[in-house]
Coordinates of C-alpha atoms in Angstrom, one line a residue:
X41 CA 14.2 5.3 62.7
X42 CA 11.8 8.1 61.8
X43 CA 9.8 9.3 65.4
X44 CA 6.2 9.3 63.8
X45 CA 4.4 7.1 65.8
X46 CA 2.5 4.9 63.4
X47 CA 0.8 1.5 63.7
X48 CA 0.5 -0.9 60.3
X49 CA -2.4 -1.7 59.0
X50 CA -1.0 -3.6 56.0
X51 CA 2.2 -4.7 55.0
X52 CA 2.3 -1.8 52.3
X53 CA -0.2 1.0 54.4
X54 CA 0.7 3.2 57.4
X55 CA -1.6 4.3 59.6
X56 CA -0.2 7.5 61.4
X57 CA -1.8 8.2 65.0
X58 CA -2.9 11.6 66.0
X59 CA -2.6 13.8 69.7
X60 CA -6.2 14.9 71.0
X61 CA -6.4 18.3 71.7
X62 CA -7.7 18.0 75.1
X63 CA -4.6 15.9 75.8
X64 CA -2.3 18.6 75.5
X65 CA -1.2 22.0 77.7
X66 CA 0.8 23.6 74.8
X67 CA 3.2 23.6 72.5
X68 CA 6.4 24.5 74.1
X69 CA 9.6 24.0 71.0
X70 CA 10.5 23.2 67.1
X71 CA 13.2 21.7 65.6
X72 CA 14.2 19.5 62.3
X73 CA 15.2 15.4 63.0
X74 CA 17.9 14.1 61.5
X75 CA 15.1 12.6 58.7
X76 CA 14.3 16.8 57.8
X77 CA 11.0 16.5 59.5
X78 CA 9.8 19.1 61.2
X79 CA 8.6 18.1 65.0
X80 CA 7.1 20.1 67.6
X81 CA 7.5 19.2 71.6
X82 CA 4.2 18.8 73.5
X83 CA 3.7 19.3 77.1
X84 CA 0.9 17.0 78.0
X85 CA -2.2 17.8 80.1
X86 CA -1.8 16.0 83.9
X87 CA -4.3 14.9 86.4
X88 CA -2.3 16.5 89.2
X89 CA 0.0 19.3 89.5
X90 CA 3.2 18.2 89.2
X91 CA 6.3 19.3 88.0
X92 CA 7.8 17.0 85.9
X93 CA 4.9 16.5 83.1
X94 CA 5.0 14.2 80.1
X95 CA 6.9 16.0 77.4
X96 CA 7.0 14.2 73.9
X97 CA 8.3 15.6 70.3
X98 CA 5.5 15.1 67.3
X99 CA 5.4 15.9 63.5
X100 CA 2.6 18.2 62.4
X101 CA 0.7 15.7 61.4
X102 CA 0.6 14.0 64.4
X103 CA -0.9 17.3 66.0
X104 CA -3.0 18.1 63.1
X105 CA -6.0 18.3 65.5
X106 CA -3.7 20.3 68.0
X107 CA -3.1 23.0 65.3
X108 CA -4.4 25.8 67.5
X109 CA -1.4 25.1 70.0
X110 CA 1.1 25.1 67.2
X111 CA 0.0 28.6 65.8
X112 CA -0.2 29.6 69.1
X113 CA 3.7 29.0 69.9
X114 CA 4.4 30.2 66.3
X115 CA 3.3 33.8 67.0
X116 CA 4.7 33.7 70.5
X117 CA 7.8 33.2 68.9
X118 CA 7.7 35.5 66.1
X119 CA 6.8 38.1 69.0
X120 CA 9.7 37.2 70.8
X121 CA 11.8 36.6 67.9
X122 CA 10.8 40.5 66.5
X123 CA 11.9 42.3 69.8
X124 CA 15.6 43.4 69.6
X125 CA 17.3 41.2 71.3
X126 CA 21.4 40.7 71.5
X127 CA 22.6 37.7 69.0
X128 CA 23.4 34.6 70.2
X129 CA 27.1 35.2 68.8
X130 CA 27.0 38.3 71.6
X131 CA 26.3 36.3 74.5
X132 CA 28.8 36.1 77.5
X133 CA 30.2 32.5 78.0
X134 CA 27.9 32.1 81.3
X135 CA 24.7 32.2 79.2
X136 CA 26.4 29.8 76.1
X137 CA 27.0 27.6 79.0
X138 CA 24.3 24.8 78.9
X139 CA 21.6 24.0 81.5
X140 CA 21.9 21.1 84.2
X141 CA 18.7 19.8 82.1
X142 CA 21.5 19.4 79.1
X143 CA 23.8 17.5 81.0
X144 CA 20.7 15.1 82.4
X145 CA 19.3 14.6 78.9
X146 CA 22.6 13.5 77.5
X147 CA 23.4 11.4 79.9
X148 CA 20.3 9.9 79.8
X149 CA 20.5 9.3 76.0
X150 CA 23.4 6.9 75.7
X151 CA 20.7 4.0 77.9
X152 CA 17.8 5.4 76.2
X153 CA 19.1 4.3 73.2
X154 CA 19.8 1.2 73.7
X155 CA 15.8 0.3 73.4
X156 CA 13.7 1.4 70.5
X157 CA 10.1 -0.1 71.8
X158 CA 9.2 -0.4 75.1
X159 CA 7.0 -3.1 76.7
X160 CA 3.1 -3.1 76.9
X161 CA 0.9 -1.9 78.9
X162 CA -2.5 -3.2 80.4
X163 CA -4.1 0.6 79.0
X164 CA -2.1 -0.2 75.2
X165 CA 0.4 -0.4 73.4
X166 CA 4.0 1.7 74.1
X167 CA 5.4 3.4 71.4
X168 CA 8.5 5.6 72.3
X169 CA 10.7 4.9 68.9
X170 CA 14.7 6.4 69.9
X171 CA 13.9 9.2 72.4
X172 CA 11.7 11.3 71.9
X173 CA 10.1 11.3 75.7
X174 CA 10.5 13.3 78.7
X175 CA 9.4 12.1 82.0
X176 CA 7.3 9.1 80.7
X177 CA 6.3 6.9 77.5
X178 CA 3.7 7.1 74.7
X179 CA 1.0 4.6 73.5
X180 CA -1.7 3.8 71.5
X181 CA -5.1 4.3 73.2
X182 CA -8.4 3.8 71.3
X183 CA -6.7 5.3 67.9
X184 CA -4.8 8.1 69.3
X185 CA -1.5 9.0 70.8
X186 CA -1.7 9.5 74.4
X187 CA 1.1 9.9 77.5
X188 CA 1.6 8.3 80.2
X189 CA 4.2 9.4 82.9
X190 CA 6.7 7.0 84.0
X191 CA 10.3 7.3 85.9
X192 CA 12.7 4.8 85.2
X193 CA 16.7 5.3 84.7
X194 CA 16.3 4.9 80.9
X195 CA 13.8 7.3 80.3
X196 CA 15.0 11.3 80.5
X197 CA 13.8 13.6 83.1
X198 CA 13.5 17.2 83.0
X199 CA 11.5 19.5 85.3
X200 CA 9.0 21.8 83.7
X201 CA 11.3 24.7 85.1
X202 CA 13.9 23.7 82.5
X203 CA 12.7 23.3 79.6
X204 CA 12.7 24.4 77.0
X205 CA 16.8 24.0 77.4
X206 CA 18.8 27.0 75.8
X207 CA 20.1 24.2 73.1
X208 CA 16.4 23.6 72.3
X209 CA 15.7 27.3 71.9
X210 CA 18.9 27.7 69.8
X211 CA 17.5 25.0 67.8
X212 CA 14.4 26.4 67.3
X213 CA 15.5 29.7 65.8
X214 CA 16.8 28.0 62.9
X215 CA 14.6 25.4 62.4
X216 CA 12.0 25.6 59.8
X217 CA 8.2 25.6 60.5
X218 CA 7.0 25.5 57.0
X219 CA 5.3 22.5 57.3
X220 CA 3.3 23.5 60.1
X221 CA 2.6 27.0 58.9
X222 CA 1.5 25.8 55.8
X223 CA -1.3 23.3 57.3
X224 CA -2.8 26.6 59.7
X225 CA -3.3 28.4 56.6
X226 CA -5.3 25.2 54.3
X227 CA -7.2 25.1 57.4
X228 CA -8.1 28.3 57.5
X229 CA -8.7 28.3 53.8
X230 CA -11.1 25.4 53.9
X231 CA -13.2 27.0 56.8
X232 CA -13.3 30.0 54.3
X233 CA -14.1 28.1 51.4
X234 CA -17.3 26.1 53.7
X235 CA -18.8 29.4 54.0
X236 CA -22.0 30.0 52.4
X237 CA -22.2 32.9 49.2
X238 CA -19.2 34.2 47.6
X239 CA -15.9 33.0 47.7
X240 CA -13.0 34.5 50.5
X241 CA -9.6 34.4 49.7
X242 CA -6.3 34.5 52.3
X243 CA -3.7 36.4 51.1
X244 CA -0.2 37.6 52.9
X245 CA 2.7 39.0 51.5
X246 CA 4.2 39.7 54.9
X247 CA 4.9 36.7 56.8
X248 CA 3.6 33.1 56.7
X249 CA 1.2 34.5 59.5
X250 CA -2.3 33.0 59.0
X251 CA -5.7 34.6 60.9
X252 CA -6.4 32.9 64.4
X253 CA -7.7 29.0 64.4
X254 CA -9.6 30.0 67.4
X255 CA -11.8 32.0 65.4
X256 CA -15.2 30.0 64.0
X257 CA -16.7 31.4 61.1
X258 CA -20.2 31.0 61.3
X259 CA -22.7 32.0 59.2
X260 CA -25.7 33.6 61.1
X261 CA -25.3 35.0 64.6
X262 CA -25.7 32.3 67.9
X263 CA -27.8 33.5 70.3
X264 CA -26.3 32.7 74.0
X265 CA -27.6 32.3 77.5
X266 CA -30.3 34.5 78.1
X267 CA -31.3 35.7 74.2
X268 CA -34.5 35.3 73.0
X269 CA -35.6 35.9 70.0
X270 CA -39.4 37.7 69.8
X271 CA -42.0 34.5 69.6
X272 CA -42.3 33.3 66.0
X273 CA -45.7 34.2 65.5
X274 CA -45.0 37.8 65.9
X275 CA -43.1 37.8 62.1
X276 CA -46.0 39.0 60.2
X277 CA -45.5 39.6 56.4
X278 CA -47.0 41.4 54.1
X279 CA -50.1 40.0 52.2
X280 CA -51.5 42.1 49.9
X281 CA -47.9 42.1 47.7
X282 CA -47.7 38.9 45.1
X283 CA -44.3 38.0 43.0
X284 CA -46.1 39.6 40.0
X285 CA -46.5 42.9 40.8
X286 CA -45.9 45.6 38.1
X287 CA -42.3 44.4 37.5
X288 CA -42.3 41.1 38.5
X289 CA -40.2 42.2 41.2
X290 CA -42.1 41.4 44.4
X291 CA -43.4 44.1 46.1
X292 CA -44.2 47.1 44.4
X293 CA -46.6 49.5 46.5
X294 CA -44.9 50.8 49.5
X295 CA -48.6 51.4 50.7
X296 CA -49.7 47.7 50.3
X297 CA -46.3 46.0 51.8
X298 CA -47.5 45.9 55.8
X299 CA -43.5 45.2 56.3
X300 CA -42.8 48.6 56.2
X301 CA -45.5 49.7 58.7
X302 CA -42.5 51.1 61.1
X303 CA -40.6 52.6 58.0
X304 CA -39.7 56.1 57.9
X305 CA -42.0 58.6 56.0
X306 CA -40.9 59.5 52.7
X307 CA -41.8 63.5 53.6
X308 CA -40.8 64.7 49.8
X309 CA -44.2 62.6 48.8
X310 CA -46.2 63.5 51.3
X311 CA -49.5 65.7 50.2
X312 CA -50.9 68.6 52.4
X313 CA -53.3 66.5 54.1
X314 CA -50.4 63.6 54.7
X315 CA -48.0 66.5 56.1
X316 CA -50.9 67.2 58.9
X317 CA -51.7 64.1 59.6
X318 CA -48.1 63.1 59.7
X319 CA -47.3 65.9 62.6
X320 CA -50.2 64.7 64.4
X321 CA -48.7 61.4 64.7
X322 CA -45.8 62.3 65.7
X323 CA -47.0 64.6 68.3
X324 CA -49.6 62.1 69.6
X325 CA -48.4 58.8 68.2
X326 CA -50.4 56.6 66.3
X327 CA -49.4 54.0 62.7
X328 CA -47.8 55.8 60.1
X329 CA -49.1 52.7 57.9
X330 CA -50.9 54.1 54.4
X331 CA -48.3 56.8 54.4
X332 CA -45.5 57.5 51.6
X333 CA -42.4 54.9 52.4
X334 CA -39.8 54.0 50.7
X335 CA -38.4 50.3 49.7
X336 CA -34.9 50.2 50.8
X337 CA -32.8 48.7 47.2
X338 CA -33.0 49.9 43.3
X339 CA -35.3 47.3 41.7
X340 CA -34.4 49.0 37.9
X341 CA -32.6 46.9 35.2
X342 CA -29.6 48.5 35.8
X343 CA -26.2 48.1 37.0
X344 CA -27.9 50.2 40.5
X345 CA -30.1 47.1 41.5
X346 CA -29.9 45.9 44.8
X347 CA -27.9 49.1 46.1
X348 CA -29.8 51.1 48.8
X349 CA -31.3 54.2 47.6
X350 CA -30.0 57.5 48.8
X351 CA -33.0 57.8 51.5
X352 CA -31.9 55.0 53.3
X353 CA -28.1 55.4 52.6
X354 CA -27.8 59.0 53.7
X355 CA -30.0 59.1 56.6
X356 CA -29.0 55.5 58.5
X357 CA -33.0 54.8 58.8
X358 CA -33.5 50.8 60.0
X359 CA -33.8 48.6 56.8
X360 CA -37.1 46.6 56.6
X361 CA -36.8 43.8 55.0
X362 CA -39.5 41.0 54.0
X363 CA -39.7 38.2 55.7
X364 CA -40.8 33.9 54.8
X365 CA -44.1 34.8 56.0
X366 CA -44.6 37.4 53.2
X367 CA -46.8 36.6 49.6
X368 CA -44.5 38.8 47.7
X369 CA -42.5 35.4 47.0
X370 CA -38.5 34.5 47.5
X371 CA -37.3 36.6 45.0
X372 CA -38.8 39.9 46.2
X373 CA -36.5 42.7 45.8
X374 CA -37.0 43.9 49.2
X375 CA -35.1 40.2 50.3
X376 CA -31.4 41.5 49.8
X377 CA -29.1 41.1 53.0
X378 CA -31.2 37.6 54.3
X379 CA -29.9 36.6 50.6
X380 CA -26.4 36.7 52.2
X381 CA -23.0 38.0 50.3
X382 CA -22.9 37.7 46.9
X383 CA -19.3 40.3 46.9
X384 CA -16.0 38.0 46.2
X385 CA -13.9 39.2 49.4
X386 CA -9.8 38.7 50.1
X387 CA -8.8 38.7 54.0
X388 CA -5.4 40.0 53.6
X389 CA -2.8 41.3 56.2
X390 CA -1.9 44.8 55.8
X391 CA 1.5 46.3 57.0
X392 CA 0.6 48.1 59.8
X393 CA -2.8 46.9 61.2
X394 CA -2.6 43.5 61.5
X395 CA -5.1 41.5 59.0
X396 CA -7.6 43.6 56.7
X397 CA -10.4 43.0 54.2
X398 CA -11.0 43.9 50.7
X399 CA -13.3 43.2 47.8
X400 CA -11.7 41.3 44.6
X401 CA -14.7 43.6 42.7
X402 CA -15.5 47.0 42.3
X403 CA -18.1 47.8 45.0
X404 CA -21.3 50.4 43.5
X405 CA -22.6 53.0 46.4
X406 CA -25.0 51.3 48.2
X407 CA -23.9 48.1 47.6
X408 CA -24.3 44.9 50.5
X409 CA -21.3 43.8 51.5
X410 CA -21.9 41.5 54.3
X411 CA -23.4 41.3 57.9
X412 CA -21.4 41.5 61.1
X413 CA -22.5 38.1 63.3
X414 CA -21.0 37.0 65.9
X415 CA -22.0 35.9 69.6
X416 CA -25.2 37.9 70.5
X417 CA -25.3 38.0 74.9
X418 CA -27.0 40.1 77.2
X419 CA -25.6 43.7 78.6
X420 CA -24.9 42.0 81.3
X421 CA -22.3 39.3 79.8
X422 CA -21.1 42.0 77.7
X423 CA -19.7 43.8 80.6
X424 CA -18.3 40.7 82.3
X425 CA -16.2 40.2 78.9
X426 CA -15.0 44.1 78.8
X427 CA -13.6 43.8 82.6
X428 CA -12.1 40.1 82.2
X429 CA -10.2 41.2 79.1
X430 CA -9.3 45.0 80.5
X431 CA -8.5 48.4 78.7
X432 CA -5.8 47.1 76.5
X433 CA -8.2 44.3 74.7
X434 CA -9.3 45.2 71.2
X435 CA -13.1 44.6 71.4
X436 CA -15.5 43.5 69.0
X437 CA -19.0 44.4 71.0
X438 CA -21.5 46.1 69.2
X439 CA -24.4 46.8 70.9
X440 CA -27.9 46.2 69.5
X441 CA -29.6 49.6 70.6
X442 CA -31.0 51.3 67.5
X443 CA -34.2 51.1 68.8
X444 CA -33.6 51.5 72.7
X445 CA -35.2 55.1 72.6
X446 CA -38.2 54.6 70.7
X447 CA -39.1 51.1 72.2
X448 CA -37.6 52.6 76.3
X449 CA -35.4 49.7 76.5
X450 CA -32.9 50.5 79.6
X451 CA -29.4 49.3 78.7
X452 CA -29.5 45.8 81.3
X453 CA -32.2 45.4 78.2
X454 CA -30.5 45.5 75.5
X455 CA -28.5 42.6 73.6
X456 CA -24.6 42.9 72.3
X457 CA -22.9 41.4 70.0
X458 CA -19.8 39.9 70.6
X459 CA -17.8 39.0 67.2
X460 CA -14.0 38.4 68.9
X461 CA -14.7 34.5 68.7
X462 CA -17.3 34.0 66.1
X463 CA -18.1 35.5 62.9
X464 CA -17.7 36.4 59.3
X465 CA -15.2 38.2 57.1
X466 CA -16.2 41.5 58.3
X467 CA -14.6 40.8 61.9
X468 CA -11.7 41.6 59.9
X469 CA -12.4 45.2 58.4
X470 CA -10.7 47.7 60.0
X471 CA -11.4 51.3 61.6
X472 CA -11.7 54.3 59.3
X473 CA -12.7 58.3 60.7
X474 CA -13.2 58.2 57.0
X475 CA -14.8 55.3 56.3
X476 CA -15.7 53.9 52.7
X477 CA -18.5 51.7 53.9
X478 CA -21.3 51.8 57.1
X479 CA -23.2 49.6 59.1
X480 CA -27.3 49.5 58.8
X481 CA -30.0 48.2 61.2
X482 CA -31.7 45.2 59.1
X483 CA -34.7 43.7 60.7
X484 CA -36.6 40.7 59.1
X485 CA -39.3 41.2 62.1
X486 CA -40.6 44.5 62.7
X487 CA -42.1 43.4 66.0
X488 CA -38.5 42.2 67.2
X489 CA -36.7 45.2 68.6
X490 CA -34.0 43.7 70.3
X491 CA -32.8 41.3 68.0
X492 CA -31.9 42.2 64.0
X493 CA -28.8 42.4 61.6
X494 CA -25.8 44.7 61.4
X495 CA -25.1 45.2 57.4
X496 CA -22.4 46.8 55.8
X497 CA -22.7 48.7 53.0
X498 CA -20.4 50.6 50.4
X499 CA -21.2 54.1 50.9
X500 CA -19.6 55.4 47.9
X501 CA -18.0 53.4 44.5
X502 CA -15.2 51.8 45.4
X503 CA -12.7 50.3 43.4
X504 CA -11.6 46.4 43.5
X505 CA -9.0 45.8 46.1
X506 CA -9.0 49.1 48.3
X507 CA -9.0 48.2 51.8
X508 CA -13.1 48.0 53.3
X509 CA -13.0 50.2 56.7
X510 CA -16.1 51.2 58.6
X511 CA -16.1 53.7 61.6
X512 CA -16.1 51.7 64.6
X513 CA -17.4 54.8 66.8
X514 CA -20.8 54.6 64.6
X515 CA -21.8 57.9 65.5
X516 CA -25.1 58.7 63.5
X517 CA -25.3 62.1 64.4
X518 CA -22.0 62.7 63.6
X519 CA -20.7 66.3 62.5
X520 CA -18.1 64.6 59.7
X521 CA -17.1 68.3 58.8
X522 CA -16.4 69.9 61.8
X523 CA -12.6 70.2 61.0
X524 CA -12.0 72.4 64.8
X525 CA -13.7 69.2 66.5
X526 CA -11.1 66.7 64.5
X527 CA -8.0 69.5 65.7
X528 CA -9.1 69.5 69.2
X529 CA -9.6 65.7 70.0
X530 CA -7.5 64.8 73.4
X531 CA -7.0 61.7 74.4
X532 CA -8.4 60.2 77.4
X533 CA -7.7 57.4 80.0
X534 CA -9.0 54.6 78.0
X535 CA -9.0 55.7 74.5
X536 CA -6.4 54.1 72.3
X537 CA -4.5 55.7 69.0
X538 CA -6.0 55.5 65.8
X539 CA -3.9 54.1 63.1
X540 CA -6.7 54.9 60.2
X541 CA -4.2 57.4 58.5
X542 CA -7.3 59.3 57.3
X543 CA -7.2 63.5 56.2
X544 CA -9.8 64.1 59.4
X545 CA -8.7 61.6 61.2
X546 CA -9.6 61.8 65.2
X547 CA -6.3 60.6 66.1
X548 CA -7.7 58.5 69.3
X549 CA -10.2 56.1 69.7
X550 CA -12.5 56.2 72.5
X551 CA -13.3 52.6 73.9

C-alpha cells in the first residue's frame, strides 16, 4: 500500500492531506518507497522537550506547505555531500556495522506489520498505512496531517540521538530528490511571475539549486517598528506644470515644476547675476527655487528616453521625481522609477558566486533597472541584526543617509534598509569594484529626508545577458583611478575577499 495518507472523498477522487508548517521541527532524511515515490522523514514539533519525538515519512506533496524545510535539508546535504569525504566502500567494518536503532526498528517491523490502520481517536482519525511512524501515529485533524506520540510494542521507537540511522543516510545518498527539487523551483517561479512589471526568469545550469523560499519578494519596501514616513500632507507637487506642456510630456519648465525646489543647480546655465546670487545662497543659505535645474530622464523621441541625463548620472545628485499630488498628470516624464521595472530580468546562478542577475535585453546608459526594497528599520535594529548574525554574515543593510549632512541627522536618526529577507530581483546582483550599474537616491517627497528609493541604474550600454553588479561600498567620492590605492589595499579584521574578478579590483571588502 502506497504511504500517502489520503482520505476519499468519492469512490473515484482522492483527497491527499497536507503537514502544516508550524507542525514540524525539520526535515531530517530522503529515500525512494518500494512504489518509486520520493518521501521525506519529518521530525514533528512537541509540546515538551523530550527525546523520543514523533518521526513520520511523507511524499512532497504531503509537505508542499513545508517546502522551506525540504530545501532546507536539500542544501544541507549538498553541503555535506560536496566536502571530501572517504566513500562508503572505504569504511572500516565498525562504521558499516549498523546502529542499535537498526536492530530496534527491524525488530519492531515484523508486529508493525501486521496492522495497516490503527484505531480512532477522540481528536480524529489514525492513519499510519505499513510503517511509516516513529515513536507515535498520524491522523486526520481538521483537514491536515498531524502527529500524535504514542508508545506501544507495535509501533517503532527510536531516540532523537539516533536517527537518522547510518542505513537511512546510505539511503539517502542515492535516492532521488527530483520531485522535491522540482516543486521549490515552480514555487519560486510563480512568486517571480506574481511580481508586478516585467517578467523574471530562474535559470541554473549548475545544480537543481533553486534561490531561498525564505525570501518574500515584495514589491515596495515595509516599513517596520519605529519608521515613519513624513505626514502626507507634506508631499506637495508641483502646480504650475499641466500634461500639455510644449511636448505633451508633463513637465517641461524646470523653473515652473516646484518638485525640483531641492534639485541641484544646473551651473553651465546659470547667467552672471544667477552665479552671484547662487554663491550667496550657498554661503548664507536661502531656496535655490527659480534657478536653472535640470529634469532627471531624456524626454526626446529617441531610443535615449527615460535614461538619466549625464548631470544626474555622472554626479550621483538625489533624483526628484513628481509625485500624485502633482498637475503635470500620470504620464509626466519626470515619473520613471515610481513606474516600476519595465527591463525583462533572468536570476541565474553563476559558478563562483552563488546566484546572480542579468537582463534578457540590452540595457542603454542611464537606463532604470529596478529599486532595491527590502525591510526599512531604524539604526538601532540595524545594529541588533549586524551583531546577532556576526562578522561572517553576508549583509544586505543599506543605510538611508544621503541626506544626513545637509538635514544634521545623527546616525541613531537615520533608517536602514534591510533586504536579506525581503525584496526584489536586485537582492541578487552581485558586487563589482567595476561596476556596470549604480545606485541613485529617488525621492517622491522632497520634504521626506529620511525615507526615499534606492534605484539602480545602467551606467554605461550594456549588452543582453552580462552579469548586472553594483559596488556595494557605494563610495561617491570615490578616486576610481587611483591605481597605487587599488595596489595597496590590506585587509583588515572584518573585511572579507572580493571575488568581483575585476582589472582594479580592491581585492577585500570592507564590512
Amino acid at each position: 500500500m502506497p504511504p500517502m495518507v489520503v482520505i476519499p472523498i468519492r469512490s473515484e477522487t482522492l483527497r491527499i492531506l497536507k503537514v502544516q508548517h508550524h507542525n514540524v521541527a525539520s526535515v531530517i532524511c530522503n529515500r525512494v518507497n518500494n512504489q518509486k515515490e520520493e518521501q521525506y522523514l519529518v521530525k514533528w514539533s512537541s509540546k515538551k522537550p523530550t527525546s523520543y519525538p514523533v518521526f513520520s515519512w511523507h511524499t512532497p506533496l504531503e509537505l508542499v506547505n513545508c517546502l522551506e524545510l525540504v530545501q532546507d535539508y536539500l542544501e544541507a546535504k549538498q553541503t555535506h555531500s560536496s566536502r571530501k569525504r572517504k566513500s562508503p566502500d572505504t569504511d572500516t567494518e565498525i562504521d558499516r556495522r549498523a546502529s542499535p536503532a537498526n536492530r530496534l526498528l527491524s525488530s519492531s517491523r515484523a508486529s508493525s506489520t501486521s496492522s495497516t490502520e490503527r484505531s480512532s481517536s477522540s481528536s480524529g482519525r489514525t492513519i499510519n498505512a505499513e510503517i511509516k511512524t516513529y515513536n507515535g501515529v498520524l491522523e486526520e485533524s481538521k483537514g491536515a496531517i498531524t502527529a500524535k506520540s504514542v508508545t506501544q510494542p507495535d509501533i517503532p521507537r527510536i531516540s532523537v540521538a539516533d536517527i537518522p540511522t547510518l542505513d537511512m543516510v546510505q539511503t539517502a545518498r542515492s535516492s532521488s530528490t527530483y520531485t522535491a527539487e522540482n516543486m521549490i523551483r515552480n514555487e519560486i517561479l510563480q512568486r517571480l511571475r506574481a511580481l508586478p512589471g516585467a517578467k523574471v526568469h530562474l535559470s541554473n545550469v549548475h545544480d537543481r539549486s533553486a534561490p531561498s523560499l525564505r525570501f518574500k519578494f515584495i514589491a515596495e519596501s515595509v516599513l517596520q517598528e519605529g519608521v515613519f514616513k513624513a505626514d502626507p500632507a507634506t508631499q506637495i507637487g508641483c502646480q504650475q506644470c499641466r500634461p500639455h506642456m510644449g511636448r505633451n510630456i508633463g513637465c517641461e519648465y524646470t523653473k515652473k515644476c516646484d518638485c525640483l525646489e531641492y534639485a541641484s543647480v544646473d551651473e553651465a546655465r546659470l547667467s552672471d547675476e544667477q552665479k552671484k546670487e547662487y554663491r550667496t545662497i550657498r554661503e548664507e543659505g536661502g531656496s535655490t527655487i527659480g534657478l536653472p535645474k535640470k529634469f532627471p530622464y531624456y524626454a526626446d523621441a529617441s531610443d535615449r528616453t527615460g535614461c538619466l541625463v549625464p548631470f544626474y548620472l555622472r554626479s550621483r545628485n538625489p533624483i526628484y521625481e513628481c509625485n500624485d499630488s502633482c498637475a503635470c498628470g500620470p504620464f509626466c516624464r519626470n515619473k520613471n522609477v515610481q513606474r516600476g521595472r519595465h527591463v525583462e530580468l533572468e536570476i541565474f546562478k553563476t559558478k563562483k558566486r552563488g546566484w546572480g542577475l542579468r537582463a534578457k535585453q540590452d540595457l542603454r546608459e542611464g537606463e532604470f533597472i529596478d529599486t532595491y526594497r527590502g525591510e526599512i528599520i531604524t539604526d538601532e535594529e540595524a545594529t541588533r541584526r549586524e551583531e546577532s548574525g556576526g562578522k561572517a554574515k553576508a549583509s544586505y543593510l543599506y543605510s538611508l543617509d544621503k541626506f544626513a549632512e545637509s538635514e544634521g541627522l545623527s546616525q541613531e536618526e537615520l533608517y536602514v534598509v534591510d533586504g536579506e529577507y525581503m525584496g526584489g530581483p536586485i537582492k541578487f546582483m552581485n558586487h563589482s569594484c567595476e561596476p556596470n550599474c549604480r545606485q541613485y537616491t529617488v525621492s517622491y517627497n522632497k520634504h521626506d529626508c529620511k525615507v526615499y528609493d534606492i534605484a539602480l541604474f545602467a551606467c554605461r550600454n550594456i549588452p543582453a545577458m552580462e552579469e548586472l553588479t553594483f559596488d556595494y561600498l557605494d563610495k561617491d567620492e570615490e578616486e576610481d583611478d587611483d591605481d597605487e590605492a587599488v595596489e595597496s589595499s590590506q585587509p583588515s579584521q572584518e573585511s572579507v575577499p572580493c571575488l568581483c574578478g575585476a582589472k582594479k579590483c580592491r581585492k577585500w571588502l570592507w564590512t
